[in-house]
GROMACS .gro file of C-alpha atoms in nm:
model
  103
    1MET     CA    1  -4.787   0.065   2.713
    2LEU     CA    2  -4.625   0.392   2.604
    3ASP     CA    3  -4.290   0.217   2.553
    4ASP     CA    4  -4.454  -0.004   2.290
    5LEU     CA    5  -4.593   0.302   2.111
    6TYR     CA    6  -4.252   0.472   2.113
    7ALA     CA    7  -4.091   0.157   1.972
    8MET     CA    8  -4.356   0.131   1.700
    9GLY     CA    9  -4.311   0.500   1.620
   10ASP     CA   10  -3.937   0.448   1.577
   11ILE     CA   11  -3.993   0.150   1.347
   12ALA     CA   12  -4.250   0.340   1.139
   13LEU     CA   13  -4.022   0.643   1.117
   14HIS     CA   14  -3.729   0.437   0.987
   15MET     CA   15  -3.953   0.253   0.742
   16VAL     CA   16  -4.087   0.580   0.598
   17LYS     CA   17  -3.739   0.735   0.578
   18ASP     CA   18  -3.606   0.427   0.396
   19ALA     CA   19  -3.905   0.418   0.160
   20ILE     CA   20  -3.869   0.787   0.070
   21ALA     CA   21  -3.493   0.754   0.022
   22ALA     CA   22  -3.551   0.448  -0.199
   23TYR     CA   23  -3.804   0.638  -0.407
   24VAL     CA   24  -3.585   0.945  -0.450
   25GLN     CA   25  -3.282   0.732  -0.542
   26VAL     CA   26  -3.482   0.459  -0.722
   27ASP     CA   27  -3.272   0.214  -0.520
   28LEU     CA   28  -3.382  -0.146  -0.468
   29SER     CA   29  -3.150  -0.216  -0.176
   30THR     CA   30  -3.283   0.083   0.017
   31ALA     CA   31  -3.639  -0.022  -0.070
   32ALA     CA   32  -3.568  -0.367   0.070
   33GLN     CA   33  -3.463  -0.208   0.399
   34ALA     CA   34  -3.813  -0.063   0.445
   35CYS     CA   35  -3.988  -0.398   0.412
   36PRO     CA   36  -3.826  -0.628   0.672
   37ARG     CA   37  -3.932  -0.401   0.956
   38ASP     CA   38  -4.296  -0.452   0.863
   39ASP     CA   39  -4.368  -0.640   1.185
   40MET     CA   40  -4.628  -0.393   1.302
   41ARG     CA   41  -4.916  -0.641   1.284
   42ARG     CA   42  -4.731  -0.878   1.516
   43ARG     CA   43  -4.688  -0.591   1.766
   44VAL     CA   44  -5.047  -0.466   1.747
   45GLN     CA   45  -5.226  -0.779   1.874
   46PRO     CA   46  -5.062  -0.802   2.220
   47TYR     CA   47  -5.089  -0.426   2.257
   48PHE     CA   48  -5.459  -0.443   2.172
   49GLN     CA   49  -5.519  -0.721   2.424
   50GLY     CA   50  -5.328  -0.533   2.694
   51ASN     CA   51  -5.519  -0.216   2.615
   52CYS     CA   52  -5.853  -0.398   2.641
   53GLY     CA   53  -5.751  -0.537   2.979
   54TYR     CA   54  -5.647  -0.192   3.093
   55ILE     CA   55  -5.982  -0.044   2.986
   56ALA     CA   56  -6.169  -0.318   3.173
   57ALA     CA   57  -5.966  -0.250   3.488
   58HIS     CA   58  -5.973   0.130   3.457
   59PRO     CA   59  -6.299   0.235   3.288
   60SER     CA   60  -6.243   0.600   3.377
   61ASP     CA   61  -5.931   0.598   3.153
   62ALA     CA   62  -6.108   0.432   2.860
   63GLU     CA   63  -6.107   0.740   2.638
   64THR     CA   64  -5.731   0.789   2.673
   65ALA     CA   65  -5.666   0.418   2.622
   66LEU     CA   66  -5.873   0.422   2.303
   67ASP     CA   67  -5.683   0.727   2.179
   68LEU     CA   68  -5.355   0.541   2.234
   69PHE     CA   69  -5.494   0.240   2.051
   70MET     CA   70  -5.586   0.457   1.754
   71ILE     CA   71  -5.232   0.599   1.748
   72ASP     CA   72  -5.109   0.240   1.743
   73LYS     CA   73  -5.331   0.159   1.446
   74TYR     CA   74  -5.217   0.472   1.261
   75LEU     CA   75  -4.852   0.378   1.312
   76GLU     CA   76  -4.928   0.034   1.172
   77ARG     CA   77  -5.089   0.190   0.864
   78LEU     CA   78  -4.790   0.422   0.824
   79GLY     CA   79  -4.566   0.115   0.812
   80ASP     CA   80  -4.797  -0.043   0.554
   81HIS     CA   81  -4.774   0.267   0.338
   82ALA     CA   82  -4.393   0.264   0.363
   83VAL     CA   83  -4.393  -0.095   0.238
   84ASN     CA   84  -4.625   0.004  -0.049
   85ILE     CA   85  -4.385   0.281  -0.152
   86ALA     CA   86  -4.093   0.037  -0.141
   87GLU     CA   87  -4.287  -0.208  -0.359
   88TRP     CA   88  -4.353   0.065  -0.615
   89VAL     CA   89  -3.981   0.147  -0.619
   90GLU     CA   90  -3.926  -0.216  -0.715
   91PHE     CA   91  -4.182  -0.168  -0.994
   92LEU     CA   92  -4.005   0.146  -1.116
   93LYS     CA   93  -3.678  -0.044  -1.137
   94THR     CA   94  -3.796  -0.386  -1.262
   95GLY     CA   95  -4.137  -0.332  -1.420
   96VAL     CA   96  -4.283  -0.598  -1.189
   97HIS     CA   97  -4.502  -0.509  -0.892
   98LYS     CA   98  -4.490  -0.756  -0.603
   99SER     CA   99  -4.866  -0.784  -0.559
  100ARG     CA  100  -4.943  -0.778  -0.929
  101LYS     CA  101  -4.713  -1.049  -1.071
  102ILE     CA  102  -4.859  -1.217  -1.375
  103VAL     CA  103  -4.824  -1.595  -1.359
   0.00000   0.00000   0.00000
């Protein structure tokens, strides 16, 4: 369980570093590096299910397990914010925002 959190923390850290570097340098290729690692949602679901099973089997550890789950959710949000920064770097460079394209 903790190994998954450490792995997610590493991914989130690299995403944030890439997003900040992309913003400072206004660099599209660096911004693109932040986005592909946005697989946090895929990682959260099995972790959540495992955590729920752990809580059911160990009710006395429920508070700690819930704290770990919240950390997991915060790491996911951190990755989402890194992707948002990268998308705004694209806007700074191209004038087009990924989620606001006019068709």
